[in-house]
Amino acid sequence: PDLGTSRGAKVLQWAFYAVSTLDDLTIDAFLQRFAPEDKRNTALVEKAAAAWKGTITPFLSRELGKGRYLLGEDFTFADVMVGYTTFFAGDMGWLDDTVQAYVDRIAERPGFKLAFGI
């Protein structure tokens, strides 16, 4: 949507939320699974899991209760930004059924399959 509209502002809000809240927390924790076992930061993973299970997933679940994507029925850049990180949180088992269904919808999109080589 046009960034000068309320829908455009909502896209920007979600994009900043993804970058400022989700990315570092989630990606750093996800990458711990590839570190040698004696070098893994379990506290980091536990912190991320607690944040996702206690705050992030319930928030996203509530927001997604309004439609298929973050802005309702339309897939937007907000879904690219939030969906990317949420995909990894799903792989870690931190999502409820509503948010996992959102990730599954995104994973079925041709662009996602192309980006992930599926």
PDB file of C-alpha atoms in Angstrom:
ATOM      1  CA  PRO A   1       0.000   0.000   0.000  1.00  0.00           C
ATOM      2  CA  ASP A   2       0.904   3.653  -0.366  1.00  0.00           C
ATOM      3  CA  LEU A   3       3.099   4.519   2.611  1.00  0.00           C
ATOM      4  CA  GLY A   4       1.173   7.781   3.033  1.00  0.00           C
ATOM      5  CA  THR A   5      -1.964   5.860   4.038  1.00  0.00           C
ATOM      6  CA  SER A   6      -2.885   4.199   7.326  1.00  0.00           C
ATOM      7  CA  ARG A   7      -2.327   0.769   5.709  1.00  0.00           C
ATOM      8  CA  GLY A   8       1.097   1.897   4.569  1.00  0.00           C
ATOM      9  CA  ALA A   9       1.910   3.076   8.071  1.00  0.00           C
ATOM     10  CA  LYS A  10       0.840  -0.321   9.400  1.00  0.00           C
ATOM     11  CA  VAL A  11       3.244  -2.042   6.970  1.00  0.00           C
ATOM     12  CA  LEU A  12       6.080   0.146   8.240  1.00  0.00           C
ATOM     13  CA  GLN A  13       5.087  -0.541  11.834  1.00  0.00           C
ATOM     14  CA  TRP A  14       5.291  -4.301  11.239  1.00  0.00           C
ATOM     15  CA  ALA A  15       8.590  -3.969   9.353  1.00  0.00           C
ATOM     16  CA  PHE A  16      10.179  -2.059  12.230  1.00  0.00           C
ATOM     17  CA  TYR A  17       8.741  -4.555  14.715  1.00  0.00           C
ATOM     18  CA  ALA A  18      10.393  -7.396  12.794  1.00  0.00           C
ATOM     19  CA  VAL A  19      13.782  -5.691  12.678  1.00  0.00           C
ATOM     20  CA  SER A  20      13.787  -4.259  16.197  1.00  0.00           C
ATOM     21  CA  THR A  21      12.094  -7.047  18.139  1.00  0.00           C
ATOM     22  CA  LEU A  22      12.174 -10.323  16.261  1.00  0.00           C
ATOM     23  CA  ASP A  23      15.308 -10.599  14.141  1.00  0.00           C
ATOM     24  CA  ASP A  24      18.262 -10.596  16.540  1.00  0.00           C
ATOM     25  CA  LEU A  25      16.440 -12.499  19.256  1.00  0.00           C
ATOM     26  CA  THR A  26      15.219 -15.232  16.931  1.00  0.00           C
ATOM     27  CA  ILE A  27      18.022 -15.664  14.413  1.00  0.00           C
ATOM     28  CA  ASP A  28      20.766 -15.702  17.053  1.00  0.00           C
ATOM     29  CA  ALA A  29      18.885 -18.368  19.016  1.00  0.00           C
ATOM     30  CA  PHE A  30      18.134 -20.412  15.885  1.00  0.00           C
ATOM     31  CA  LEU A  31      21.812 -20.392  14.855  1.00  0.00           C
ATOM     32  CA  GLN A  32      22.822 -21.870  18.208  1.00  0.00           C
ATOM     33  CA  ARG A  33      21.727 -25.286  16.938  1.00  0.00           C
ATOM     34  CA  PHE A  34      24.627 -25.185  14.454  1.00  0.00           C
ATOM     35  CA  ALA A  35      27.280 -24.247  17.020  1.00  0.00           C
ATOM     36  CA  PRO A  36      29.399 -26.970  18.603  1.00  0.00           C
ATOM     37  CA  GLU A  37      27.554 -28.266  21.647  1.00  0.00           C
ATOM     38  CA  ASP A  38      30.146 -26.949  24.094  1.00  0.00           C
ATOM     39  CA  LYS A  39      29.895 -23.459  22.535  1.00  0.00           C
ATOM     40  CA  ARG A  40      26.108 -23.119  22.513  1.00  0.00           C
ATOM     41  CA  ASN A  41      24.520 -20.310  24.462  1.00  0.00           C
ATOM     42  CA  THR A  42      21.571 -22.082  26.042  1.00  0.00           C
ATOM     43  CA  ALA A  43      20.606 -18.957  27.998  1.00  0.00           C
ATOM     44  CA  LEU A  44      20.117 -17.114  24.706  1.00  0.00           C
ATOM     45  CA  VAL A  45      17.869 -19.885  23.368  1.00  0.00           C
ATOM     46  CA  GLU A  46      15.878 -20.005  26.614  1.00  0.00           C
ATOM     47  CA  LYS A  47      15.438 -16.204  26.560  1.00  0.00           C
ATOM     48  CA  ALA A  48      14.177 -16.313  22.970  1.00  0.00           C
ATOM     49  CA  ALA A  49      11.861 -19.248  23.669  1.00  0.00           C
ATOM     50  CA  ALA A  50      10.384 -17.460  26.689  1.00  0.00           C
ATOM     51  CA  ALA A  51       9.839 -14.266  24.678  1.00  0.00           C
ATOM     52  CA  TRP A  52       8.171 -16.113  21.812  1.00  0.00           C
ATOM     53  CA  LYS A  53       6.001 -18.330  23.973  1.00  0.00           C
ATOM     54  CA  GLY A  54       5.099 -15.696  26.563  1.00  0.00           C
ATOM     55  CA  THR A  55       4.711 -12.509  24.529  1.00  0.00           C
ATOM     56  CA  ILE A  56       5.381 -12.641  20.782  1.00  0.00           C
ATOM     57  CA  THR A  57       3.274 -15.658  19.801  1.00  0.00           C
ATOM     58  CA  PRO A  58       0.194 -14.546  21.777  1.00  0.00           C
ATOM     59  CA  PHE A  59       0.503 -11.054  20.254  1.00  0.00           C
ATOM     60  CA  LEU A  60       0.855 -12.380  16.691  1.00  0.00           C
ATOM     61  CA  SER A  61      -1.935 -14.883  17.239  1.00  0.00           C
ATOM     62  CA  ARG A  62      -4.268 -12.103  18.342  1.00  0.00           C
ATOM     63  CA  GLU A  63      -3.318  -9.930  15.360  1.00  0.00           C
ATOM     64  CA  LEU A  64      -3.666 -12.811  12.900  1.00  0.00           C
ATOM     65  CA  GLY A  65      -7.115 -13.618  14.208  1.00  0.00           C
ATOM     66  CA  LYS A  66      -8.280 -10.784  11.978  1.00  0.00           C
ATOM     67  CA  GLY A  67      -7.292 -12.385   8.635  1.00  0.00           C
ATOM     68  CA  ARG A  68      -4.919 -14.590   6.691  1.00  0.00           C
ATOM     69  CA  TYR A  69      -2.052 -12.089   6.869  1.00  0.00           C
ATOM     70  CA  LEU A  70      -0.966  -9.220   9.087  1.00  0.00           C
ATOM     71  CA  LEU A  71      -3.052  -6.661   7.199  1.00  0.00           C
ATOM     72  CA  GLY A  72      -6.033  -8.941   6.659  1.00  0.00           C
ATOM     73  CA  GLU A  73      -6.429 -10.849   3.422  1.00  0.00           C
ATOM     74  CA  ASP A  74      -3.649  -9.076   1.511  1.00  0.00           C
ATOM     75  CA  PHE A  75      -0.070 -10.358   1.585  1.00  0.00           C
ATOM     76  CA  THR A  76       2.259  -7.365   2.032  1.00  0.00           C
ATOM     77  CA  PHE A  77       5.876  -6.502   2.717  1.00  0.00           C
ATOM     78  CA  ALA A  78       4.971  -6.732   6.421  1.00  0.00           C
ATOM     79  CA  ASP A  79       4.431 -10.467   5.966  1.00  0.00           C
ATOM     80  CA  VAL A  80       7.806 -10.818   4.287  1.00  0.00           C
ATOM     81  CA  MET A  81       9.536  -9.116   7.211  1.00  0.00           C
ATOM     82  CA  VAL A  82       7.638 -10.776  10.058  1.00  0.00           C
ATOM     83  CA  GLY A  83       7.108 -14.094   8.287  1.00  0.00           C
ATOM     84  CA  TYR A  84      10.820 -14.639   7.670  1.00  0.00           C
ATOM     85  CA  THR A  85      11.698 -14.583  11.355  1.00  0.00           C
ATOM     86  CA  THR A  86       8.501 -16.327  12.394  1.00  0.00           C
ATOM     87  CA  PHE A  87       9.412 -19.209  10.086  1.00  0.00           C
ATOM     88  CA  PHE A  88      12.535 -19.849  12.178  1.00  0.00           C
ATOM     89  CA  ALA A  89      10.559 -19.531  15.437  1.00  0.00           C
ATOM     90  CA  GLY A  90       8.220 -22.190  14.077  1.00  0.00           C
ATOM     91  CA  ASP A  91      11.153 -24.447  13.350  1.00  0.00           C
ATOM     92  CA  MET A  92      12.126 -24.044  17.011  1.00  0.00           C
ATOM     93  CA  GLY A  93       8.614 -25.046  18.141  1.00  0.00           C
ATOM     94  CA  TRP A  94       7.689 -21.702  19.677  1.00  0.00           C
ATOM     95  CA  LEU A  95       4.391 -21.036  17.849  1.00  0.00           C
ATOM     96  CA  ASP A  96       0.756 -21.801  18.561  1.00  0.00           C
ATOM     97  CA  ASP A  97      -1.562 -23.240  15.908  1.00  0.00           C
ATOM     98  CA  THR A  98      -2.718 -19.844  14.624  1.00  0.00           C
ATOM     99  CA  VAL A  99       0.774 -18.464  14.043  1.00  0.00           C
ATOM    100  CA  GLN A 100       2.045 -21.769  12.655  1.00  0.00           C
ATOM    101  CA  ALA A 101      -0.833 -21.760  10.146  1.00  0.00           C
ATOM    102  CA  TYR A 102       0.294 -18.252   9.121  1.00  0.00           C
ATOM    103  CA  VAL A 103       3.842 -19.536   8.559  1.00  0.00           C
ATOM    104  CA  ASP A 104       2.457 -22.476   6.571  1.00  0.00           C
ATOM    105  CA  ARG A 105       0.480 -20.082   4.331  1.00  0.00           C
ATOM    106  CA  ILE A 106       3.592 -18.032   3.700  1.00  0.00           C
ATOM    107  CA  ALA A 107       5.682 -21.156   3.022  1.00  0.00           C
ATOM    108  CA  GLU A 108       3.245 -22.139   0.247  1.00  0.00           C
ATOM    109  CA  ARG A 109       3.826 -18.913  -1.670  1.00  0.00           C
ATOM    110  CA  PRO A 110       5.942 -19.263  -4.829  1.00  0.00           C
ATOM    111  CA  GLY A 111       8.372 -16.531  -3.734  1.00  0.00           C
ATOM    112  CA  PHE A 112       9.050 -18.304  -0.465  1.00  0.00           C
ATOM    113  CA  LYS A 113       9.704 -21.594  -2.232  1.00  0.00           C
ATOM    114  CA  LEU A 114      12.055 -19.856  -4.641  1.00  0.00           C
ATOM    115  CA  ALA A 115      13.937 -18.036  -1.849  1.00  0.00           C
ATOM    116  CA  PHE A 116      14.346 -21.202   0.204  1.00  0.00           C
ATOM    117  CA  GLY A 117      15.099 -23.427  -2.793  1.00  0.00           C
ATOM    118  CA  ILE A 118      12.076 -25.640  -2.242  1.00  0.00           C
TER     119      ILE A 118
END
